[in-house]
């Protein structure tokens, strides 16, 4: 499962999403020559913030949980103001407006990216709830199926025993 990340002077990097978020962001920082202490993130071609910089445990979470394969992403720097809660996003792709003239957010209004990031978090919460519900349902159905199979085996054994 791979994705394309665009940055610099129209450079692109193919990245494997079956790795930890920490590994992916570290690799991208080296490729775009960011400082190790810089905070980076990705935006898809529609301007949706992927929120990799807010992953609680990037050393154990897989990037494939947050990113989709075969998609193109734009590398951004996340700049948090020291004395306020304001967050700014800076594109690391040169001439962003030339490549994506309709891209909302970057360089214009960070409010839209922040609203989009809030939507992503809510969507992720719903997905996680559906996944856990699906796991519970499938686990229950497997247990019920096993019970009915063992029950039918016993009935078959009883029928085949001589009287």
PDB file of N, CA, C and O in Angstrom, residues 55-133:
ATOM      1  N   UNK A  55      -1.410  12.467  16.198  1.00  0.00           N
ATOM      2  CA  UNK A  55      -1.534  11.059  16.562  1.00  0.00           C
ATOM      3  C   UNK A  55      -0.947  10.882  17.961  1.00  0.00           C
ATOM      4  O   UNK A  55       0.174  11.329  18.230  1.00  0.00           O
ATOM      5  N   UNK A  56      -1.711  10.258  18.846  1.00  0.00           N
ATOM      6  CA  UNK A  56      -1.294  10.135  20.242  1.00  0.00           C
ATOM      7  C   UNK A  56      -0.030   9.307  20.420  1.00  0.00           C
ATOM      8  O   UNK A  56       0.830   9.650  21.210  1.00  0.00           O
ATOM      9  N   UNK A  57       0.088   8.199  19.703  1.00  0.00           N
ATOM     10  CA  UNK A  57       1.251   7.341  19.851  1.00  0.00           C
ATOM     11  C   UNK A  57       1.816   7.002  18.465  1.00  0.00           C
ATOM     12  O   UNK A  57       1.590   5.906  17.952  1.00  0.00           O
ATOM     13  N   UNK A  58       2.562   7.946  17.858  1.00  0.00           N
ATOM     14  CA  UNK A  58       3.043   7.732  16.493  1.00  0.00           C
ATOM     15  C   UNK A  58       4.048   6.586  16.356  1.00  0.00           C
ATOM     16  O   UNK A  58       4.244   6.071  15.266  1.00  0.00           O
ATOM     17  N   UNK A  59       4.649   6.165  17.454  1.00  0.00           N
ATOM     18  CA  UNK A  59       5.619   5.068  17.396  1.00  0.00           C
ATOM     19  C   UNK A  59       4.927   3.712  17.278  1.00  0.00           C
ATOM     20  O   UNK A  59       5.560   2.719  16.914  1.00  0.00           O
ATOM     21  N   UNK A  60       3.620   3.648  17.564  1.00  0.00           N
ATOM     22  CA  UNK A  60       2.935   2.356  17.478  1.00  0.00           C
ATOM     23  C   UNK A  60       1.775   2.340  16.478  1.00  0.00           C
ATOM     24  O   UNK A  60       1.323   1.279  16.083  1.00  0.00           O
ATOM     25  N   UNK A  61       1.292   3.509  16.071  1.00  0.00           N
ATOM     26  CA  UNK A  61       0.180   3.585  15.120  1.00  0.00           C
ATOM     27  C   UNK A  61       0.705   3.479  13.690  1.00  0.00           C
ATOM     28  O   UNK A  61       1.706   4.103  13.349  1.00  0.00           O
ATOM     29  N   UNK A  62       0.009   2.727  12.854  1.00  0.00           N
ATOM     30  CA  UNK A  62       0.404   2.595  11.454  1.00  0.00           C
ATOM     31  C   UNK A  62      -0.154   3.747  10.618  1.00  0.00           C
ATOM     32  O   UNK A  62      -1.288   4.188  10.840  1.00  0.00           O
ATOM     33  N   UNK A  63       0.632   4.203   9.659  1.00  0.00           N
ATOM     34  CA  UNK A  63       0.228   5.300   8.779  1.00  0.00           C
ATOM     35  C   UNK A  63      -1.002   4.916   7.948  1.00  0.00           C
ATOM     36  O   UNK A  63      -1.815   5.768   7.615  1.00  0.00           O
ATOM     37  N   UNK A  64      -1.148   3.634   7.643  1.00  0.00           N
ATOM     38  CA  UNK A  64      -2.285   3.178   6.832  1.00  0.00           C
ATOM     39  C   UNK A  64      -3.626   3.407   7.540  1.00  0.00           C
ATOM     40  O   UNK A  64      -4.665   3.408   6.901  1.00  0.00           O
ATOM     41  N   UNK A  65      -3.592   3.633   8.830  1.00  0.00           N
ATOM     42  CA  UNK A  65      -4.814   3.921   9.576  1.00  0.00           C
ATOM     43  C   UNK A  65      -5.322   5.328   9.248  1.00  0.00           C
ATOM     44  O   UNK A  65      -6.514   5.595   9.321  1.00  0.00           O
ATOM     45  N   UNK A  66      -4.413   6.220   8.861  1.00  0.00           N
ATOM     46  CA  UNK A  66      -4.753   7.617   8.628  1.00  0.00           C
ATOM     47  C   UNK A  66      -4.713   8.027   7.155  1.00  0.00           C
ATOM     48  O   UNK A  66      -5.313   9.023   6.793  1.00  0.00           O
ATOM     49  N   UNK A  67      -3.976   7.274   6.339  1.00  0.00           N
ATOM     50  CA  UNK A  67      -3.795   7.636   4.938  1.00  0.00           C
ATOM     51  C   UNK A  67      -4.300   6.518   4.045  1.00  0.00           C
ATOM     52  O   UNK A  67      -4.292   5.354   4.444  1.00  0.00           O
ATOM     53  N   UNK A  68      -4.705   6.872   2.838  1.00  0.00           N
ATOM     54  CA  UNK A  68      -5.211   5.882   1.889  1.00  0.00           C
ATOM     55  C   UNK A  68      -4.158   5.595   0.827  1.00  0.00           C
ATOM     56  O   UNK A  68      -3.459   6.500   0.384  1.00  0.00           O
ATOM     57  N   UNK A  69      -4.098   4.357   0.430  1.00  0.00           N
ATOM     58  CA  UNK A  69      -3.182   3.962  -0.628  1.00  0.00           C
ATOM     59  C   UNK A  69      -3.567   4.586  -1.959  1.00  0.00           C
ATOM     60  O   UNK A  69      -4.734   4.913  -2.193  1.00  0.00           O
ATOM     61  N   UNK A  70      -2.570   4.778  -2.803  1.00  0.00           N
ATOM     62  CA  UNK A  70      -2.736   5.329  -4.154  1.00  0.00           C
ATOM     63  C   UNK A  70      -3.229   6.769  -4.173  1.00  0.00           C
ATOM     64  O   UNK A  70      -3.714   7.247  -5.194  1.00  0.00           O
ATOM     65  N   UNK A  71      -3.127   7.453  -3.058  1.00  0.00           N
ATOM     66  CA  UNK A  71      -3.535   8.857  -2.990  1.00  0.00           C
ATOM     67  C   UNK A  71      -2.306   9.748  -3.067  1.00  0.00           C
ATOM     68  O   UNK A  71      -1.185   9.305  -2.837  1.00  0.00           O
ATOM     69  N   UNK A  72      -2.545  11.017  -3.378  1.00  0.00           N
ATOM     70  CA  UNK A  72      -1.467  12.005  -3.424  1.00  0.00           C
ATOM     71  C   UNK A  72      -1.675  12.980  -2.283  1.00  0.00           C
ATOM     72  O   UNK A  72      -2.794  13.473  -2.071  1.00  0.00           O
ATOM     73  N   UNK A  73      -0.597  13.260  -1.566  1.00  0.00           N
ATOM     74  CA  UNK A  73      -0.640  14.162  -0.429  1.00  0.00           C
ATOM     75  C   UNK A  73       0.397  15.259  -0.591  1.00  0.00           C
ATOM     76  O   UNK A  73       1.401  15.079  -1.279  1.00  0.00           O
ATOM     77  N   UNK A  74       0.162  16.373   0.066  1.00  0.00           N
ATOM     78  CA  UNK A  74       1.076  17.509   0.046  1.00  0.00           C
ATOM     79  C   UNK A  74       1.657  17.640   1.447  1.00  0.00           C
ATOM     80  O   UNK A  74       0.923  17.634   2.443  1.00  0.00           O
ATOM     81  N   UNK A  75       2.964  17.759   1.510  1.00  0.00           N
ATOM     82  CA  UNK A  75       3.656  17.892   2.789  1.00  0.00           C
ATOM     83  C   UNK A  75       3.539  19.324   3.290  1.00  0.00           C
ATOM     84  O   UNK A  75       3.742  20.271   2.524  1.00  0.00           O
ATOM     85  N   UNK A  76       3.184  19.471   4.560  1.00  0.00           N
ATOM     86  CA  UNK A  76       3.063  20.798   5.158  1.00  0.00           C
ATOM     87  C   UNK A  76       3.818  20.837   6.480  1.00  0.00           C
ATOM     88  O   UNK A  76       4.057  19.797   7.106  1.00  0.00           O
ATOM     89  N   UNK A  77       4.179  22.036   6.888  1.00  0.00           N
ATOM     90  CA  UNK A  77       4.796  22.249   8.205  1.00  0.00           C
ATOM     91  C   UNK A  77       3.720  22.829   9.107  1.00  0.00           C
ATOM     92  O   UNK A  77       2.985  23.743   8.710  1.00  0.00           O
ATOM     93  N   UNK A  78       3.614  22.298  10.315  1.00  0.00           N
ATOM     94  CA  UNK A  78       2.655  22.786  11.294  1.00  0.00           C
ATOM     95  C   UNK A  78       3.417  23.702  12.241  1.00  0.00           C
ATOM     96  O   UNK A  78       4.387  23.281  12.868  1.00  0.00           O
ATOM     97  N   UNK A  79       2.978  24.963  12.315  1.00  0.00           N
ATOM     98  CA  UNK A  79       3.638  25.948  13.168  1.00  0.00           C
ATOM     99  C   UNK A  79       2.650  26.357  14.245  1.00  0.00           C
ATOM    100  O   UNK A  79       1.613  26.964  13.949  1.00  0.00           O
ATOM    101  N   UNK A  80       2.988  26.000  15.468  1.00  0.00           N
ATOM    102  CA  UNK A  80       2.128  26.364  16.606  1.00  0.00           C
ATOM    103  C   UNK A  80       2.739  27.578  17.290  1.00  0.00           C
ATOM    104  O   UNK A  80       3.908  27.571  17.645  1.00  0.00           O
ATOM    105  N   UNK A  81       1.928  28.611  17.468  1.00  0.00           N
ATOM    106  CA  UNK A  81       2.394  29.839  18.119  1.00  0.00           C
ATOM    107  C   UNK A  81       2.653  29.556  19.595  1.00  0.00           C
ATOM    108  O   UNK A  81       1.863  28.879  20.252  1.00  0.00           O
ATOM    109  N   UNK A  82       3.757  30.066  20.111  1.00  0.00           N
ATOM    110  CA  UNK A  82       4.157  29.784  21.493  1.00  0.00           C
ATOM    111  C   UNK A  82       3.208  30.376  22.524  1.00  0.00           C
ATOM    112  O   UNK A  82       2.875  29.735  23.502  1.00  0.00           O
ATOM    113  N   UNK A  83       2.788  31.617  22.329  1.00  0.00           N
ATOM    114  CA  UNK A  83       1.987  32.304  23.339  1.00  0.00           C
ATOM    115  C   UNK A  83       0.491  32.209  23.105  1.00  0.00           C
ATOM    116  O   UNK A  83      -0.283  32.810  23.825  1.00  0.00           O
ATOM    117  N   UNK A  84       0.084  31.473  22.079  1.00  0.00           N
ATOM    118  CA  UNK A  84      -1.353  31.350  21.813  1.00  0.00           C
ATOM    119  C   UNK A  84      -1.652  29.937  21.333  1.00  0.00           C
ATOM    120  O   UNK A  84      -0.758  29.126  21.145  1.00  0.00           O
ATOM    121  N   UNK A  85      -2.922  29.667  21.145  1.00  0.00           N
ATOM    122  CA  UNK A  85      -3.328  28.348  20.670  1.00  0.00           C
ATOM    123  C   UNK A  85      -3.432  28.305  19.152  1.00  0.00           C
ATOM    124  O   UNK A  85      -3.865  27.304  18.598  1.00  0.00           O
ATOM    125  N   UNK A  86      -3.045  29.379  18.485  1.00  0.00           N
ATOM    126  CA  UNK A  86      -3.153  29.456  17.026  1.00  0.00           C
ATOM    127  C   UNK A  86      -2.190  28.480  16.361  1.00  0.00           C
ATOM    128  O   UNK A  86      -1.072  28.277  16.814  1.00  0.00           O
ATOM    129  N   UNK A  87      -2.657  27.869  15.288  1.00  0.00           N
ATOM    130  CA  UNK A  87      -1.849  26.954  14.505  1.00  0.00           C
ATOM    131  C   UNK A  87      -1.843  27.426  13.064  1.00  0.00           C
ATOM    132  O   UNK A  87      -2.893  27.720  12.501  1.00  0.00           O
ATOM    133  N   UNK A  88      -0.644  27.500  12.486  1.00  0.00           N
ATOM    134  CA  UNK A  88      -0.507  27.891  11.091  1.00  0.00           C
ATOM    135  C   UNK A  88       0.030  26.704  10.308  1.00  0.00           C
ATOM    136  O   UNK A  88       0.782  25.888  10.842  1.00  0.00           O
ATOM    137  N   UNK A  89      -0.348  26.617   9.051  1.00  0.00           N
ATOM    138  CA  UNK A  89       0.096  25.542   8.178  1.00  0.00           C
ATOM    139  C   UNK A  89       0.837  26.148   7.002  1.00  0.00           C
ATOM    140  O   UNK A  89       0.338  27.044   6.352  1.00  0.00           O
ATOM    141  N   UNK A  90       2.038  25.639   6.755  1.00  0.00           N
ATOM    142  CA  UNK A  90       2.880  26.165   5.694  1.00  0.00           C
ATOM    143  C   UNK A  90       3.167  25.051   4.695  1.00  0.00           C
ATOM    144  O   UNK A  90       3.682  23.998   5.072  1.00  0.00           O
ATOM    145  N   UNK A  91       2.842  25.278   3.446  1.00  0.00           N
ATOM    146  CA  UNK A  91       3.071  24.261   2.431  1.00  0.00           C
ATOM    147  C   UNK A  91       4.568  24.088   2.190  1.00  0.00           C
ATOM    148  O   UNK A  91       5.308  25.059   2.097  1.00  0.00           O
ATOM    149  N   UNK A  92       5.015  22.857   2.080  1.00  0.00           N
ATOM    150  CA  UNK A  92       6.402  22.567   1.737  1.00  0.00           C
ATOM    151  C   UNK A  92       6.533  22.225   0.257  1.00  0.00           C
ATOM    152  O   UNK A  92       7.590  21.799  -0.191  1.00  0.00           O
ATOM    153  N   UNK A  93       5.444  22.397  -0.479  1.00  0.00           N
ATOM    154  CA  UNK A  93       5.459  22.257  -1.936  1.00  0.00           C
ATOM    155  C   UNK A  93       5.529  23.658  -2.525  1.00  0.00           C
ATOM    156  O   UNK A  93       4.625  24.477  -2.304  1.00  0.00           O
ATOM    157  N   UNK A  94       6.619  23.954  -3.238  1.00  0.00           N
ATOM    158  CA  UNK A  94       6.785  25.274  -3.838  1.00  0.00           C
ATOM    159  C   UNK A  94       5.716  25.491  -4.909  1.00  0.00           C
ATOM    160  O   UNK A  94       5.311  24.558  -5.591  1.00  0.00           O
ATOM    161  N   UNK A  95       5.293  26.728  -5.054  1.00  0.00           N
ATOM    162  CA  UNK A  95       4.274  27.108  -6.035  1.00  0.00           C
ATOM    163  C   UNK A  95       2.998  26.275  -5.888  1.00  0.00           C
ATOM    164  O   UNK A  95       2.453  25.758  -6.866  1.00  0.00           O
ATOM    165  N   UNK A  96       2.547  26.181  -4.671  1.00  0.00           N
ATOM    166  CA  UNK A  96       1.341  25.395  -4.386  1.00  0.00           C
ATOM    167  C   UNK A  96       0.155  25.880  -5.221  1.00  0.00           C
ATOM    168  O   UNK A  96      -0.582  25.066  -5.779  1.00  0.00           O
ATOM    169  N   UNK A  97      -0.019  27.187  -5.335  1.00  0.00           N
ATOM    170  CA  UNK A  97      -1.135  27.741  -6.098  1.00  0.00           C
ATOM    171  C   UNK A  97      -1.082  27.371  -7.573  1.00  0.00           C
ATOM    172  O   UNK A  97      -2.105  27.235  -8.222  1.00  0.00           O
ATOM    173  N   UNK A  98       0.116  27.186  -8.093  1.00  0.00           N
ATOM    174  CA  UNK A  98       0.276  26.796  -9.497  1.00  0.00           C
ATOM    175  C   UNK A  98      -0.169  25.344  -9.697  1.00  0.00           C
ATOM    176  O   UNK A  98      -0.836  25.014 -10.675  1.00  0.00           O
ATOM    177  N   UNK A  99       0.192  24.471  -8.760  1.00  0.00           N
ATOM    178  CA  UNK A  99      -0.140  23.047  -8.868  1.00  0.00           C
ATOM    179  C   UNK A  99      -1.584  22.754  -8.454  1.00  0.00           C
ATOM    180  O   UNK A  99      -2.227  21.881  -9.017  1.00  0.00           O
ATOM    181  N   UNK A 100      -2.065  23.482  -7.445  1.00  0.00           N
ATOM    182  CA  UNK A 100      -3.414  23.266  -6.912  1.00  0.00           C
ATOM    183  C   UNK A 100      -4.105  24.618  -6.730  1.00  0.00           C
ATOM    184  O   UNK A 100      -4.251  25.111  -5.610  1.00  0.00           O
ATOM    185  N   UNK A 101      -4.578  25.216  -7.803  1.00  0.00           N
ATOM    186  CA  UNK A 101      -5.177  26.548  -7.692  1.00  0.00           C
ATOM    187  C   UNK A 101      -6.461  26.572  -6.860  1.00  0.00           C
ATOM    188  O   UNK A 101      -6.797  27.597  -6.280  1.00  0.00           O
ATOM    189  N   UNK A 102      -7.167  25.465  -6.782  1.00  0.00           N
ATOM    190  CA  UNK A 102      -8.432  25.433  -6.043  1.00  0.00           C
ATOM    191  C   UNK A 102      -8.289  24.881  -4.637  1.00  0.00           C
ATOM    192  O   UNK A 102      -9.283  24.705  -3.943  1.00  0.00           O
ATOM    193  N   UNK A 103      -7.056  24.620  -4.212  1.00  0.00           N
ATOM    194  CA  UNK A 103      -6.852  24.029  -2.888  1.00  0.00           C
ATOM    195  C   UNK A 103      -7.193  25.038  -1.806  1.00  0.00           C
ATOM    196  O   UNK A 103      -6.605  26.115  -1.749  1.00  0.00           O
ATOM    197  N   UNK A 104      -8.148  24.694  -0.933  1.00  0.00           N
ATOM    198  CA  UNK A 104      -8.504  25.617   0.149  1.00  0.00           C
ATOM    199  C   UNK A 104      -7.489  25.536   1.284  1.00  0.00           C
ATOM    200  O   UNK A 104      -6.779  24.549   1.425  1.00  0.00           O
ATOM    201  N   UNK A 105      -7.432  26.586   2.061  1.00  0.00           N
ATOM    202  CA  UNK A 105      -6.662  26.500   3.295  1.00  0.00           C
ATOM    203  C   UNK A 105      -5.290  27.118   3.236  1.00  0.00           C
ATOM    204  O   UNK A 105      -5.129  28.278   3.530  1.00  0.00           O
ATOM    205  N   UNK A 106      -4.300  26.388   2.844  1.00  0.00           N
ATOM    206  CA  UNK A 106      -2.906  26.780   2.983  1.00  0.00           C
ATOM    207  C   UNK A 106      -2.622  28.161   2.416  1.00  0.00           C
ATOM    208  O   UNK A 106      -2.888  28.436   1.260  1.00  0.00           O
ATOM    209  N   UNK A 107      -2.053  28.995   3.252  1.00  0.00           N
ATOM    210  CA  UNK A 107      -1.693  30.329   2.815  1.00  0.00           C
ATOM    211  C   UNK A 107      -2.870  31.294   2.797  1.00  0.00           C
ATOM    212  O   UNK A 107      -2.683  32.488   2.728  1.00  0.00           O
ATOM    213  N   UNK A 108      -4.074  30.794   2.860  1.00  0.00           N
ATOM    214  CA  UNK A 108      -5.248  31.670   2.807  1.00  0.00           C
ATOM    215  C   UNK A 108      -5.926  31.719   4.172  1.00  0.00           C
ATOM    216  O   UNK A 108      -5.931  32.727   4.817  1.00  0.00           O
ATOM    217  N   UNK A 109      -6.477  30.608   4.588  1.00  0.00           N
ATOM    218  CA  UNK A 109      -7.231  30.561   5.835  1.00  0.00           C
ATOM    219  C   UNK A 109      -7.008  29.222   6.505  1.00  0.00           C
ATOM    220  O   UNK A 109      -7.377  28.190   5.975  1.00  0.00           O
ATOM    221  N   UNK A 110      -6.399  29.256   7.685  1.00  0.00           N
ATOM    222  CA  UNK A 110      -6.175  27.998   8.394  1.00  0.00           C
ATOM    223  C   UNK A 110      -7.453  27.526   9.072  1.00  0.00           C
ATOM    224  O   UNK A 110      -7.544  26.383   9.481  1.00  0.00           O
ATOM    225  N   UNK A 111      -8.445  28.416   9.189  1.00  0.00           N
ATOM    226  CA  UNK A 111      -9.709  28.013   9.809  1.00  0.00           C
ATOM    227  C   UNK A 111     -10.342  26.848   9.061  1.00  0.00           C
ATOM    228  O   UNK A 111     -10.860  25.921   9.667  1.00  0.00           O
ATOM    229  N   UNK A 112     -10.293  26.901   7.718  1.00  0.00           N
ATOM    230  CA  UNK A 112     -10.907  25.839   6.935  1.00  0.00           C
ATOM    231  C   UNK A 112     -10.193  24.513   7.180  1.00  0.00           C
ATOM    232  O   UNK A 112     -10.834  23.488   7.336  1.00  0.00           O
ATOM    233  N   UNK A 113      -8.856  24.526   7.239  1.00  0.00           N
ATOM    234  CA  UNK A 113      -8.124  23.299   7.534  1.00  0.00           C
ATOM    235  C   UNK A 113      -8.461  22.793   8.926  1.00  0.00           C
ATOM    236  O   UNK A 113      -8.613  21.604   9.132  1.00  0.00           O
ATOM    237  N   UNK A 114      -8.578  23.711   9.882  1.00  0.00           N
ATOM    238  CA  UNK A 114      -8.899  23.287  11.240  1.00  0.00           C
ATOM    239  C   UNK A 114     -10.297  22.685  11.299  1.00  0.00           C
ATOM    240  O   UNK A 114     -10.513  21.688  11.979  1.00  0.00           O
ATOM    241  N   UNK A 115     -11.245  23.279  10.570  1.00  0.00           N
ATOM    242  CA  UNK A 115     -12.590  22.700  10.534  1.00  0.00           C
ATOM    243  C   UNK A 115     -12.556  21.320   9.904  1.00  0.00           C
ATOM    244  O   UNK A 115     -13.181  20.395  10.372  1.00  0.00           O
ATOM    245  N   UNK A 116     -11.779  21.192   8.814  1.00  0.00           N
ATOM    246  CA  UNK A 116     -11.660  19.898   8.158  1.00  0.00           C
ATOM    247  C   UNK A 116     -11.013  18.886   9.087  1.00  0.00           C
ATOM    248  O   UNK A 116     -11.397  17.729   9.123  1.00  0.00           O
ATOM    249  N   UNK A 117     -10.024  19.310   9.863  1.00  0.00           N
ATOM    250  CA  UNK A 117      -9.362  18.366  10.776  1.00  0.00           C
ATOM    251  C   UNK A 117     -10.342  17.907  11.846  1.00  0.00           C
ATOM    252  O   UNK A 117     -10.311  16.767  12.264  1.00  0.00           O
ATOM    253  N   UNK A 118     -11.247  18.789  12.284  1.00  0.00           N
ATOM    254  CA  UNK A 118     -12.270  18.385  13.245  1.00  0.00           C
ATOM    255  C   UNK A 118     -13.201  17.350  12.655  1.00  0.00           C
ATOM    256  O   UNK A 118     -13.594  16.394  13.315  1.00  0.00           O
ATOM    257  N   UNK A 119     -13.550  17.514  11.367  1.00  0.00           N
ATOM    258  CA  UNK A 119     -14.415  16.540  10.696  1.00  0.00           C
ATOM    259  C   UNK A 119     -13.721  15.188  10.603  1.00  0.00           C
ATOM    260  O   UNK A 119     -14.340  14.154  10.773  1.00  0.00           O
ATOM    261  N   UNK A 120     -12.422  15.201  10.335  1.00  0.00           N
ATOM    262  CA  UNK A 120     -11.675  13.944  10.228  1.00  0.00           C
ATOM    263  C   UNK A 120     -11.706  13.207  11.551  1.00  0.00           C
ATOM    264  O   UNK A 120     -11.924  12.004  11.599  1.00  0.00           O
ATOM    265  N   UNK A 121     -11.493  13.939  12.657  1.00  0.00           N
ATOM    266  CA  UNK A 121     -11.501  13.283  13.964  1.00  0.00           C
ATOM    267  C   UNK A 121     -12.857  12.655  14.246  1.00  0.00           C
ATOM    268  O   UNK A 121     -12.936  11.532  14.729  1.00  0.00           O
ATOM    269  N   UNK A 122     -13.937  13.360  13.926  1.00  0.00           N
ATOM    270  CA  UNK A 122     -15.270  12.802  14.154  1.00  0.00           C
ATOM    271  C   UNK A 122     -15.509  11.582  13.267  1.00  0.00           C
ATOM    272  O   UNK A 122     -16.065  10.592  13.708  1.00  0.00           O
ATOM    273  N   UNK A 123     -15.054  11.660  12.012  1.00  0.00           N
ATOM    274  CA  UNK A 123     -15.202  10.534  11.090  1.00  0.00           C
ATOM    275  C   UNK A 123     -14.415   9.338  11.602  1.00  0.00           C
ATOM    276  O   UNK A 123     -14.910   8.218  11.581  1.00  0.00           O
ATOM    277  N   UNK A 124     -13.184   9.564  12.081  1.00  0.00           N
ATOM    278  CA  UNK A 124     -12.368   8.481  12.621  1.00  0.00           C
ATOM    279  C   UNK A 124     -13.036   7.839  13.828  1.00  0.00           C
ATOM    280  O   UNK A 124     -13.016   6.627  13.986  1.00  0.00           O
ATOM    281  N   UNK A 125     -13.647   8.657  14.685  1.00  0.00           N
ATOM    282  CA  UNK A 125     -14.335   8.108  15.852  1.00  0.00           C
ATOM    283  C   UNK A 125     -15.495   7.216  15.415  1.00  0.00           C
ATOM    284  O   UNK A 125     -15.689   6.132  15.968  1.00  0.00           O
ATOM    285  N   UNK A 126     -16.253   7.665  14.413  1.00  0.00           N
ATOM    286  CA  UNK A 126     -17.365   6.842  13.917  1.00  0.00           C
ATOM    287  C   UNK A 126     -16.854   5.542  13.306  1.00  0.00           C
ATOM    288  O   UNK A 126     -17.429   4.485  13.513  1.00  0.00           O
ATOM    289  N   UNK A 127     -15.761   5.618  12.536  1.00  0.00           N
ATOM    290  CA  UNK A 127     -15.191   4.410  11.936  1.00  0.00           C
ATOM    291  C   UNK A 127     -14.748   3.430  13.009  1.00  0.00           C
ATOM    292  O   UNK A 127     -14.992   2.231  12.909  1.00  0.00           O
ATOM    293  N   UNK A 128     -14.087   3.948  14.050  1.00  0.00           N
ATOM    294  CA  UNK A 128     -13.624   3.075  15.129  1.00  0.00           C
ATOM    295  C   UNK A 128     -14.801   2.426  15.852  1.00  0.00           C
ATOM    296  O   UNK A 128     -14.735   1.258  16.232  1.00  0.00           O
ATOM    297  N   UNK A 129     -15.884   3.187  16.050  1.00  0.00           N
ATOM    298  CA  UNK A 129     -17.064   2.621  16.687  1.00  0.00           C
ATOM    299  C   UNK A 129     -17.662   1.519  15.826  1.00  0.00           C
ATOM    300  O   UNK A 129     -18.046   0.467  16.331  1.00  0.00           O
ATOM    301  N   UNK A 130     -17.715   1.747  14.504  1.00  0.00           N
ATOM    302  CA  UNK A 130     -18.256   0.726  13.595  1.00  0.00           C
ATOM    303  C   UNK A 130     -17.376  -0.515  13.597  1.00  0.00           C
ATOM    304  O   UNK A 130     -17.874  -1.631  13.591  1.00  0.00           O
ATOM    305  N   UNK A 131     -16.048  -0.310  13.599  1.00  0.00           N
ATOM    306  CA  UNK A 131     -15.132  -1.450  13.608  1.00  0.00           C
ATOM    307  C   UNK A 131     -15.317  -2.292  14.863  1.00  0.00           C
ATOM    308  O   UNK A 131     -15.355  -3.506  14.800  1.00  0.00           O
ATOM    309  N   UNK A 132     -15.395  -1.621  16.033  1.00  0.00           N
ATOM    310  CA  UNK A 132     -15.538  -2.384  17.265  1.00  0.00           C
ATOM    311  C   UNK A 132     -16.885  -3.100  17.308  1.00  0.00           C
ATOM    312  O   UNK A 132     -16.986  -4.221  17.780  1.00  0.00           O
ATOM    313  N   UNK A 133     -17.935  -2.456  16.787  1.00  0.00           N
ATOM    314  CA  UNK A 133     -19.242  -3.101  16.722  1.00  0.00           C
ATOM    315  C   UNK A 133     -19.182  -4.310  15.794  1.00  0.00           C
ATOM    316  O   UNK A 133     -19.680  -5.377  16.119  1.00  0.00           O
TER     317      UNK A 133
END
